[in-house]
XYZ file of N, CA and C in Angstrom:
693
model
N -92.335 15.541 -14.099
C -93.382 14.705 -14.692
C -92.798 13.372 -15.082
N -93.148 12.352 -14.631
C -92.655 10.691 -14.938
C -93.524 10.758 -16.501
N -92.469 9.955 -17.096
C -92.316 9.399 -18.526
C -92.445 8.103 -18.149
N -93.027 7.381 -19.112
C -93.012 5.704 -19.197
C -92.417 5.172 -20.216
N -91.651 6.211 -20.520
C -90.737 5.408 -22.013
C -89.491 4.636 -21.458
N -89.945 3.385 -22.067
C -88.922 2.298 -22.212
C -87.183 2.619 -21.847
N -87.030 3.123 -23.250
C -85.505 3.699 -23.639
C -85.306 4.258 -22.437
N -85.820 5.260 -21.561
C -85.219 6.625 -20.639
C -85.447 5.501 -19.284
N -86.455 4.527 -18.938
C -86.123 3.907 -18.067
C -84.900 2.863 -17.761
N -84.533 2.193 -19.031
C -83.394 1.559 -19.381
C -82.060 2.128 -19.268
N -82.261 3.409 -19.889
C -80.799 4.084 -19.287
C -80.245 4.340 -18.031
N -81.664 4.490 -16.994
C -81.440 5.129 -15.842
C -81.086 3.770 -15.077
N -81.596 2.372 -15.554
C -81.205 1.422 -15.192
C -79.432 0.671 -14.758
N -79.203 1.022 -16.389
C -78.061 1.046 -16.640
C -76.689 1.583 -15.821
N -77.296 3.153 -15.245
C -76.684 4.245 -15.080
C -76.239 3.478 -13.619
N -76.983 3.080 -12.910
C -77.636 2.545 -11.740
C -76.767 1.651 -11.391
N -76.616 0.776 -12.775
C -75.438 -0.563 -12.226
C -74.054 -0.175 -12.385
N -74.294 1.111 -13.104
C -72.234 1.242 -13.333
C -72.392 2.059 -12.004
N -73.003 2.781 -11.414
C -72.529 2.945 -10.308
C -71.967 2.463 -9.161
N -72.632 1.480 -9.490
C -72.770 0.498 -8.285
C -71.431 -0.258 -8.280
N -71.228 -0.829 -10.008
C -69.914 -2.087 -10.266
C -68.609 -0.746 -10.185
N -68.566 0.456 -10.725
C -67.914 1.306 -11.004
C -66.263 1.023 -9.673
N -66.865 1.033 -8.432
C -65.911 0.777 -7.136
C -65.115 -0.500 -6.957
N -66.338 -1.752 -7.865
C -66.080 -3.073 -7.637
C -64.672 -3.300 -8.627
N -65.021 -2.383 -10.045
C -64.471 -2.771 -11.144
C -62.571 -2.498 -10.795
N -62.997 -0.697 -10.005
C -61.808 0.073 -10.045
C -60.919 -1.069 -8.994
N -61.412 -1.396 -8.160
C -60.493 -2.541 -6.953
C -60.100 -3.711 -7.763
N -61.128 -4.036 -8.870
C -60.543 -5.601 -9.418
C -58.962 -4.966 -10.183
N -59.394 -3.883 -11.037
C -58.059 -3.842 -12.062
C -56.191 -3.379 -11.342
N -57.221 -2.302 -9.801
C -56.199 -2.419 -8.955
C -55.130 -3.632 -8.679
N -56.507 -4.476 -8.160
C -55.602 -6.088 -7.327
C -54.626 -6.435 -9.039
N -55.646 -6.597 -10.018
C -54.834 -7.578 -11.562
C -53.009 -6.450 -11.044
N -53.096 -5.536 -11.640
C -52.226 -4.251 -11.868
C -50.770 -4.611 -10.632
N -51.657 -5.230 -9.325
C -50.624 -5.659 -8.066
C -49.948 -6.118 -8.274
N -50.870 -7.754 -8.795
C -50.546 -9.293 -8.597
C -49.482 -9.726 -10.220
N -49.723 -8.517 -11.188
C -49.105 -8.365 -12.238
C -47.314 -7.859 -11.672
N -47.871 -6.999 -11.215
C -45.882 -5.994 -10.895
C -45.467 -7.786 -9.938
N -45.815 -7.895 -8.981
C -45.455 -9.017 -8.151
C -45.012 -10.412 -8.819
N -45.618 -10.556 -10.001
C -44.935 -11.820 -11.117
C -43.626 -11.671 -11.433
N -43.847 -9.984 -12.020
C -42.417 -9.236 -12.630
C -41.036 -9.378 -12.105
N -41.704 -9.313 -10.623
C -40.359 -9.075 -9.283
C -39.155 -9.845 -9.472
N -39.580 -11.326 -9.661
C -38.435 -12.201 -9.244
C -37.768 -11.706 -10.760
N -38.250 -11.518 -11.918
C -38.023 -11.370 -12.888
C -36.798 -9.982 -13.196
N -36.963 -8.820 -12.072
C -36.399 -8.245 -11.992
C -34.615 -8.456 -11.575
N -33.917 -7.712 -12.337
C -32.412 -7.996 -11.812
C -32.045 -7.616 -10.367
N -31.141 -8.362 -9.634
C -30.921 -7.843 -8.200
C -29.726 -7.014 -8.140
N -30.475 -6.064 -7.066
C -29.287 -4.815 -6.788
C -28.286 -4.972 -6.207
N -27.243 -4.301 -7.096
C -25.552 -4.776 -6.701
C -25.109 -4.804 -5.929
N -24.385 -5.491 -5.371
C -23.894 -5.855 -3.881
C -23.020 -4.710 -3.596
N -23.219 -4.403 -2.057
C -22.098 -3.746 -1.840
C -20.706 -3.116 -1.982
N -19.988 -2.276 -1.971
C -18.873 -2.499 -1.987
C -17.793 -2.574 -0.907
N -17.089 -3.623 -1.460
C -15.828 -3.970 -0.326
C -14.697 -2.897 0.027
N -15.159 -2.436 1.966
C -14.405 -1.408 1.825
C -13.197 -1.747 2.616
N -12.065 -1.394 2.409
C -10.703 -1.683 3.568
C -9.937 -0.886 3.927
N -9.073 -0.768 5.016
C -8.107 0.003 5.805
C -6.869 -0.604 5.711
N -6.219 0.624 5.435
C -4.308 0.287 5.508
C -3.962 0.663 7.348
N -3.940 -0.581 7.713
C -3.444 -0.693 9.005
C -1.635 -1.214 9.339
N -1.748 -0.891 10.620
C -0.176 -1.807 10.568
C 0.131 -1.337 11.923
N 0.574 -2.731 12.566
C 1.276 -2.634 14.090
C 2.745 -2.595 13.512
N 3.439 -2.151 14.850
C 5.303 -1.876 14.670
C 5.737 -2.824 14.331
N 6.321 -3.513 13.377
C 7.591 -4.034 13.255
C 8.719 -3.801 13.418
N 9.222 -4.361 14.316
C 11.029 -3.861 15.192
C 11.689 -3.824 13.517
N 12.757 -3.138 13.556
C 13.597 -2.934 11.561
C 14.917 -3.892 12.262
N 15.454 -4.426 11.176
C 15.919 -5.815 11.818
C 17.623 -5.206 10.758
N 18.460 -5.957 11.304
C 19.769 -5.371 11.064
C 20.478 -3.863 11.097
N 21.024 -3.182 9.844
C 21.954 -1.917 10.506
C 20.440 -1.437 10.907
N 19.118 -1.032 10.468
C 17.727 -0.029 10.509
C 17.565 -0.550 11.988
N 17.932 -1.637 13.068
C 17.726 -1.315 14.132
C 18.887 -0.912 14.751
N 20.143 -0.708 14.385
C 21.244 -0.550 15.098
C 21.242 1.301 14.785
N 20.423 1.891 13.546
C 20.200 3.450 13.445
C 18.990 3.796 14.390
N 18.101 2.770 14.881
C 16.708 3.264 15.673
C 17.688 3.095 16.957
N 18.284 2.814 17.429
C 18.722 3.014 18.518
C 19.854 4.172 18.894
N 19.365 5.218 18.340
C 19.951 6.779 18.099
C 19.604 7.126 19.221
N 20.006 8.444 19.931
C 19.473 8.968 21.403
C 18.228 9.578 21.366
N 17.559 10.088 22.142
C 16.695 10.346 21.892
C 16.847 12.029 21.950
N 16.000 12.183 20.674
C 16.646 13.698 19.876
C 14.848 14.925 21.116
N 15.500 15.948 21.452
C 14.679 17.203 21.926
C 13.866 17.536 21.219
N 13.316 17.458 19.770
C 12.951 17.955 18.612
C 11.274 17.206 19.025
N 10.711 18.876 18.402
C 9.579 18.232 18.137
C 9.676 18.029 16.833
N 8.777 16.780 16.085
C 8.260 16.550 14.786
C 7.357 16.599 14.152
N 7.224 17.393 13.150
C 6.011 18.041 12.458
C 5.658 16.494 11.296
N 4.737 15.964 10.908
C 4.366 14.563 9.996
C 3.252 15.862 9.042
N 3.555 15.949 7.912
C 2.878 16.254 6.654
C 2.052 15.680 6.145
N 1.021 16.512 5.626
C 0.069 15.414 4.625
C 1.118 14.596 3.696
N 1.001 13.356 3.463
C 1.793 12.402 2.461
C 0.902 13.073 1.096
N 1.591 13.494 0.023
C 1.410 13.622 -1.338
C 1.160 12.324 -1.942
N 0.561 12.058 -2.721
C 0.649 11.410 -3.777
C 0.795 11.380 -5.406
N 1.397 10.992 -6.003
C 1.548 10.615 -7.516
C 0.155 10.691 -8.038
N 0.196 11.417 -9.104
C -0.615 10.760 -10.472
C -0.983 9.263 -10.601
N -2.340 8.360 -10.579
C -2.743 7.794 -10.309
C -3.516 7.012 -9.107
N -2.228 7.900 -7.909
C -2.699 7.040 -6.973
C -3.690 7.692 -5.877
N -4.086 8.880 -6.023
C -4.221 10.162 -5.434
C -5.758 9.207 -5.200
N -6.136 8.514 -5.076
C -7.535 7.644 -4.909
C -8.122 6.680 -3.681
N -9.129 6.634 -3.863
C -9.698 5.426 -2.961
C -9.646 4.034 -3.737
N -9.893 4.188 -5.033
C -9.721 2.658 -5.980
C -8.458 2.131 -5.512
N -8.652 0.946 -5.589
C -7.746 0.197 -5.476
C -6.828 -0.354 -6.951
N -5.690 -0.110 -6.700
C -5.380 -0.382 -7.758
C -4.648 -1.494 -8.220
N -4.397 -2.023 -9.309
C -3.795 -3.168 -10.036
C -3.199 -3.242 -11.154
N -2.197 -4.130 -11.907
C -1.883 -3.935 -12.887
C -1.578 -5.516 -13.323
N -1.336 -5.421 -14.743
C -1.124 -6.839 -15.179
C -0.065 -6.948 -16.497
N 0.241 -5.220 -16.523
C 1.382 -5.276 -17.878
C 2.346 -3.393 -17.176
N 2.869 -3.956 -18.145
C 3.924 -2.233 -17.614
C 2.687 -0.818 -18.061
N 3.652 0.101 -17.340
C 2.823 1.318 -18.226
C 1.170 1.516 -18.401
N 0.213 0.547 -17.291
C -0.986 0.354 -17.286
C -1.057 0.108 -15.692
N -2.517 1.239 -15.498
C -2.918 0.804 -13.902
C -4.991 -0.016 -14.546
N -5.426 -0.523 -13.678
C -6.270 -0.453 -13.392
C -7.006 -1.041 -12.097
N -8.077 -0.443 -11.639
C -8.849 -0.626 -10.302
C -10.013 -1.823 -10.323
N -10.267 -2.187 -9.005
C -11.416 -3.151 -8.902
C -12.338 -2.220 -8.638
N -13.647 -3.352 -9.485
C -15.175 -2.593 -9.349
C -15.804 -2.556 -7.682
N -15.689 -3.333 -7.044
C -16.556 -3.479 -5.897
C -15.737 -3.758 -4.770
N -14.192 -3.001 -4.980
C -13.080 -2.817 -3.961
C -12.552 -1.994 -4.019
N -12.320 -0.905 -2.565
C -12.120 0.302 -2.587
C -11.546 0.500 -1.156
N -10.480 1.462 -0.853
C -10.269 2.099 0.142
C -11.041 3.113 0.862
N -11.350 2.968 2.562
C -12.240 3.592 3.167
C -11.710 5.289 3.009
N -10.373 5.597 2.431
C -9.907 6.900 2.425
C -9.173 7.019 1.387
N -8.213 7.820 0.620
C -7.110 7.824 -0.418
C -5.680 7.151 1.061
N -5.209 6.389 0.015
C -4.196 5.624 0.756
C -2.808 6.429 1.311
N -3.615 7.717 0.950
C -1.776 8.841 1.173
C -2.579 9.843 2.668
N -4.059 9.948 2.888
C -4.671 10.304 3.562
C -4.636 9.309 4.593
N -4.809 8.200 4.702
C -4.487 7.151 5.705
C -3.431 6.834 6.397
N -2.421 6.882 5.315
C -0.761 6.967 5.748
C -0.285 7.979 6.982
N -0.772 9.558 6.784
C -0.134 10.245 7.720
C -0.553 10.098 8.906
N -1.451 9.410 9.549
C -1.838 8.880 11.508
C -0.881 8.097 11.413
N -0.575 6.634 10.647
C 0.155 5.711 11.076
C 1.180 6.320 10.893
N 2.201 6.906 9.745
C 3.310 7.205 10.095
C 3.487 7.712 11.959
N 2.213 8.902 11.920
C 2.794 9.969 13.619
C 2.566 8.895 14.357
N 1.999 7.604 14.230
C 1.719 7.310 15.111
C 3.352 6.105 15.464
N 3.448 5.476 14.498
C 4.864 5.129 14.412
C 5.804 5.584 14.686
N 6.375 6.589 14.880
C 7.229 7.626 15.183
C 7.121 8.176 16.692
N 5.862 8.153 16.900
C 5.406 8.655 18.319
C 5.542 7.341 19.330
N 5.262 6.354 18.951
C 5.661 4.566 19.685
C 6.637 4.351 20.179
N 7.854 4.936 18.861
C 9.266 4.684 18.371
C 9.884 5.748 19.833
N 9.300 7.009 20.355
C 10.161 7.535 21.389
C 11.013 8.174 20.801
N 11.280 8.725 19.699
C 12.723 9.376 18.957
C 12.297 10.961 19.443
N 11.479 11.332 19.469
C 11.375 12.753 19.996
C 10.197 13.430 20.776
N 10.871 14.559 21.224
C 10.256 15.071 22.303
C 8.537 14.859 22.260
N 7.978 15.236 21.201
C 6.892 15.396 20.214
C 6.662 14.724 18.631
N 5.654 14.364 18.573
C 5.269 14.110 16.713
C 3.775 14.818 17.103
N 3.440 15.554 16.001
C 2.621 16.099 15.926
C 2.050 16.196 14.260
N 0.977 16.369 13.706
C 0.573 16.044 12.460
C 0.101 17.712 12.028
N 0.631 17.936 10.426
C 0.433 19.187 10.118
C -1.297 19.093 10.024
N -1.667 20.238 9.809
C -1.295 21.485 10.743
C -1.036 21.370 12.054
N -0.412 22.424 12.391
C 0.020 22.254 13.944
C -0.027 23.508 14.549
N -0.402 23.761 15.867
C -0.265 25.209 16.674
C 1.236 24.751 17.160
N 2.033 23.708 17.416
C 3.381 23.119 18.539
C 4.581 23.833 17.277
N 5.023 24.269 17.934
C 6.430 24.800 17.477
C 7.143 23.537 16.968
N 7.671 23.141 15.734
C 7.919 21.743 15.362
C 9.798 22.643 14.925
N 10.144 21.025 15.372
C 11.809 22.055 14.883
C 12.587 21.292 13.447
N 11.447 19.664 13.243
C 11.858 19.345 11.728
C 10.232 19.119 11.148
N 10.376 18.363 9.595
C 9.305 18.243 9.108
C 9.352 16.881 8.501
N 8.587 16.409 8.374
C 8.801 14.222 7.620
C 8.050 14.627 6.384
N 8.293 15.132 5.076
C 7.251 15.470 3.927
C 7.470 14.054 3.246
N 6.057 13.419 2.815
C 6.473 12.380 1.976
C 5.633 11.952 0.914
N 5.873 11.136 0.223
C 4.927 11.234 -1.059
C 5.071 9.598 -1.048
N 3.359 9.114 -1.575
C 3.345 7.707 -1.781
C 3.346 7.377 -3.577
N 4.663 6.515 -3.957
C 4.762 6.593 -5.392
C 3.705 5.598 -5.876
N 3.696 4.668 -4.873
C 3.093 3.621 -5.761
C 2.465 3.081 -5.070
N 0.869 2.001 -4.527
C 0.550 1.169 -4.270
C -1.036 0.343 -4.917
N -0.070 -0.753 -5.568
C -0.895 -1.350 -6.738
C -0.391 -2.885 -6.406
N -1.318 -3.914 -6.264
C -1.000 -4.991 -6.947
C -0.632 -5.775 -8.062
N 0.450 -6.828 -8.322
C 0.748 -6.632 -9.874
C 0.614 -8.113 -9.763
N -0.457 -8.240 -11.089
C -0.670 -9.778 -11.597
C -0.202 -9.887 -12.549
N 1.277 -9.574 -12.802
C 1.915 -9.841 -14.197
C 2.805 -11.207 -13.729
N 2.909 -10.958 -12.256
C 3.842 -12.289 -11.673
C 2.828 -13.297 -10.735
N 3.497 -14.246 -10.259
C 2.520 -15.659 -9.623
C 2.827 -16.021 -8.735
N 2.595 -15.840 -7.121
C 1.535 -15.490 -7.149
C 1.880 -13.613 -7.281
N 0.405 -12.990 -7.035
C 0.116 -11.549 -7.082
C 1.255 -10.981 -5.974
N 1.973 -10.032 -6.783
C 2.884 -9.077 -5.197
C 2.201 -7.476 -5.131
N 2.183 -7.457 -3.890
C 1.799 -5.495 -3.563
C 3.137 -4.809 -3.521
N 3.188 -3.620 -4.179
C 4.305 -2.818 -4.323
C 3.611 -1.803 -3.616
N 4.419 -1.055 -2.239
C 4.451 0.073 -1.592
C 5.629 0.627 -2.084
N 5.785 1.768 -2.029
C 6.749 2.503 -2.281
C 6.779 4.100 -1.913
N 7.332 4.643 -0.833
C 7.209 5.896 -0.394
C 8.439 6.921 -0.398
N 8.625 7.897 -1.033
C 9.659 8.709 -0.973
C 9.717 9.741 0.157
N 10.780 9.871 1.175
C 10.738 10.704 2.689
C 11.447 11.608 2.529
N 11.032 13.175 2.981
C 12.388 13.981 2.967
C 11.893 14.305 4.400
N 13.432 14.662 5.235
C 13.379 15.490 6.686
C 13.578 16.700 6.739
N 13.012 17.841 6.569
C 13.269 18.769 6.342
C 13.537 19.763 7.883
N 14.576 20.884 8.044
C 14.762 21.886 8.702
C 13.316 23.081 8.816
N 13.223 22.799 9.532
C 11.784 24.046 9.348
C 12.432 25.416 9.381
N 13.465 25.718 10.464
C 14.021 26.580 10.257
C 14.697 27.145 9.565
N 15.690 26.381 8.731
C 16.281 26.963 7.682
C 15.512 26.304 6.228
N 14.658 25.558 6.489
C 14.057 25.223 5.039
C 14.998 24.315 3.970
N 16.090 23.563 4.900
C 16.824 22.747 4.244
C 16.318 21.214 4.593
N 16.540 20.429 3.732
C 16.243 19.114 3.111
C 17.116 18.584 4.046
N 17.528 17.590 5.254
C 18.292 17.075 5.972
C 19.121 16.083 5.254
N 17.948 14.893 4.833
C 17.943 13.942 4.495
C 16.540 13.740 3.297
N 16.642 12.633 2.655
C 15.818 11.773 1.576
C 16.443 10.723 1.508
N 14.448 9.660 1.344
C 15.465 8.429 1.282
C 13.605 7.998 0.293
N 13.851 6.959 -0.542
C 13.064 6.310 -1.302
C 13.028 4.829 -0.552
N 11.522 4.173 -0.113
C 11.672 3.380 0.419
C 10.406 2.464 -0.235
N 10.673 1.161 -0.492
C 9.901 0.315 -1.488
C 10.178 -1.255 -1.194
N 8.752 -1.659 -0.601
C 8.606 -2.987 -0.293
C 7.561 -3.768 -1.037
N 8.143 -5.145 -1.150
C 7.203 -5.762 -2.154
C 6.776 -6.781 -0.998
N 5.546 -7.468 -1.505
C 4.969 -8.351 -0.207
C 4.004 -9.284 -1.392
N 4.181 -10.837 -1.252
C 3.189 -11.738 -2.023
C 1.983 -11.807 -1.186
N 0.917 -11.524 -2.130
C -0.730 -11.630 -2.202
C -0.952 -13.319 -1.580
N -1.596 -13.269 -0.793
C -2.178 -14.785 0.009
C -3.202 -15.332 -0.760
N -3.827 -14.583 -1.588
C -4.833 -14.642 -2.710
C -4.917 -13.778 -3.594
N -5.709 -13.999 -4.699
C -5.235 -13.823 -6.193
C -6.915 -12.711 -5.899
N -6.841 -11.713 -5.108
C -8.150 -11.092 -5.209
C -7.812 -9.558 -4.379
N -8.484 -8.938 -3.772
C -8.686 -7.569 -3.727
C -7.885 -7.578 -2.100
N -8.910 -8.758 -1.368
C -8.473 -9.064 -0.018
C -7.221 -9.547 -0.204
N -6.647 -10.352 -0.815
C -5.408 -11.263 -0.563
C -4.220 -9.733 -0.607
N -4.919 -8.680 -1.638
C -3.841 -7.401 -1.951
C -3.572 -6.395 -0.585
N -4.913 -6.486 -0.011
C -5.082 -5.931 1.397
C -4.375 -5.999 2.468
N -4.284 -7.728 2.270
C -3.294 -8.032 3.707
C -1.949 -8.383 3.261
N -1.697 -8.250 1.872
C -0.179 -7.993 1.756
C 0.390 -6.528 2.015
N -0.757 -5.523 1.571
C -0.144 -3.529 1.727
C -0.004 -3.647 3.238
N -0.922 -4.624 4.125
C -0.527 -3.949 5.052
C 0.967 -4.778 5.967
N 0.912 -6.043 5.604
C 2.190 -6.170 5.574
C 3.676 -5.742 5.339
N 3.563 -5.481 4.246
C 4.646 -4.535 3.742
C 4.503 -3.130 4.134
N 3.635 -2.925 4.810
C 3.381 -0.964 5.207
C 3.926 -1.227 6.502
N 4.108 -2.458 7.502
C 4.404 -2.516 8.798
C 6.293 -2.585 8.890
N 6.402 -3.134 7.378
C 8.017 -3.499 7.248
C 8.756 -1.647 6.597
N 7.595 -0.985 6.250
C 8.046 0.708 5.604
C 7.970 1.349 6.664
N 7.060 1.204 7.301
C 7.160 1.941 8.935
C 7.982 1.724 9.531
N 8.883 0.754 9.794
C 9.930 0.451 10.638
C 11.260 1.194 10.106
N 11.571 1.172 8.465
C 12.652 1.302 8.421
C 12.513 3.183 8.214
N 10.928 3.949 8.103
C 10.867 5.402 8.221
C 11.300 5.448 9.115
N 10.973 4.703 10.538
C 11.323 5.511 11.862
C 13.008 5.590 11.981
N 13.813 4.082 11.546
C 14.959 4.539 11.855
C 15.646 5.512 11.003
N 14.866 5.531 9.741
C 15.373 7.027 8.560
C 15.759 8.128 9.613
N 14.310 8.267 10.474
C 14.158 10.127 11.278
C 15.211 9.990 12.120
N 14.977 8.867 12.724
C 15.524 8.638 14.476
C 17.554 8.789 13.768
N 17.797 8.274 12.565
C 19.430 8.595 12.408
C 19.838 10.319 12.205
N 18.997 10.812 10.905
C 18.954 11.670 10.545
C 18.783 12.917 11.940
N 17.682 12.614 12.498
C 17.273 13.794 13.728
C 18.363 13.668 14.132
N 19.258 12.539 14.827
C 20.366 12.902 15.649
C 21.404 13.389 14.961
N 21.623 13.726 13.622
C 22.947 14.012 12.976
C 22.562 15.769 12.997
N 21.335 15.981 13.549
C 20.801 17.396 12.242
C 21.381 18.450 13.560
């Protein structure tokens, strides 16, 4: 039954237009809500740059005085077993490290090694050794090859030090040759090269380790190549 009251037609009126604006309204506060975050944006801080990643590389350096007159040893039958390289307390990392007083390490924020620097070490050593021609075989532990010595070595140190000017990289690796068969120690030798930084930064430390890692490689190989022939 239709009513003619005022009030009940007015409401239904009403009812009528929020329906209608209800879609218009919900899209306007949408777009405000957009065009609002989109002001914010530039306002927002920008996300941190990358981080700088690097590799300890190194071609042969010939070892220059008596270390080439010991690489020119015969060439020994032996196969050679190359060990995971150990590392020290501190260095057991991908950070890169630095120092600027004694008795203190610390690392860069947004510079880092693509591996731990003692994990990187053992290809280039076999691969140094294997270049070098000193024996029958180099082979990297684990191994199925019957190996008849072992190269165990530990990296003590590699840190840049800004206590001096310019920045120097300290490598430093301790080698033992060990008997596989009898489990005796042949030889040990502690070997530690310093190399000046080309720049006062993460990169300049980069291409000094690997400098000085090309001058530690040379004088490991003639370490094995004397030692293998005495053993």
């Amino acid at each position: 039954m239709k009513t003619n009251n005022p009030a009940c037609h007015a409401s239904r009126v009403a009812f009528a237009r929020c329906a209608i604006f209800a879609p218009a309204a919900t899209l306007l506060a949408s777009a405000l809500v957009m065009s609002f975050l989109a002001g914010c944006a530039p306002l927002l801080p920008p996300p941190p740059p990358p981080d700088n990643v690097y590799l300890l590389e190194a071609g042969m350096t010939p070892a220059s005085g008596a270390d080439n007159d010991r690489a020119a040893a015969p060439k020994s039958g032996f196969v050679l077993e190359v060990g995971m390289p150990r590392a020290r307390a501190g260095f057991d990392t991908n950070q890169m490290v630095w120092v600027n007083q004694a008795h203190g390490i610390r690392v860069y924020a947004r510079n880092r090694w693509a591996d731990t620097p003692s994990h990187m070490l053992a290809p280039l050593i076999a691969q140094a050794l294997e270049r070098a021609g000193i024996f029958h075989a180099v082979v990297q532990s684990p191994s199925a090859a019957s190996a008849r010595l072992r190269l165990d070595t530990e990296l003590i140190r590699l840190q840049q030090d800004f206590s001096v000017h310019p920045s120097q990289v300290r490598l430093a690796l301790r080698a033992q040759l060990v008997d596989i068969g009898t489990r005796q120690v042949i030889a040990s030798a502690e070997f530690d090269e310093t190399e000046a930084a080309v720049s006062e930064d993460a990169y300049g430390g980069v291409r000094a380790a690997n400098v000085a890692l090309e001058r530690l490689l040379a004088r490991l190989v003639a370490f094995c190549a004397l030692h293998s022939s005495a053993s």
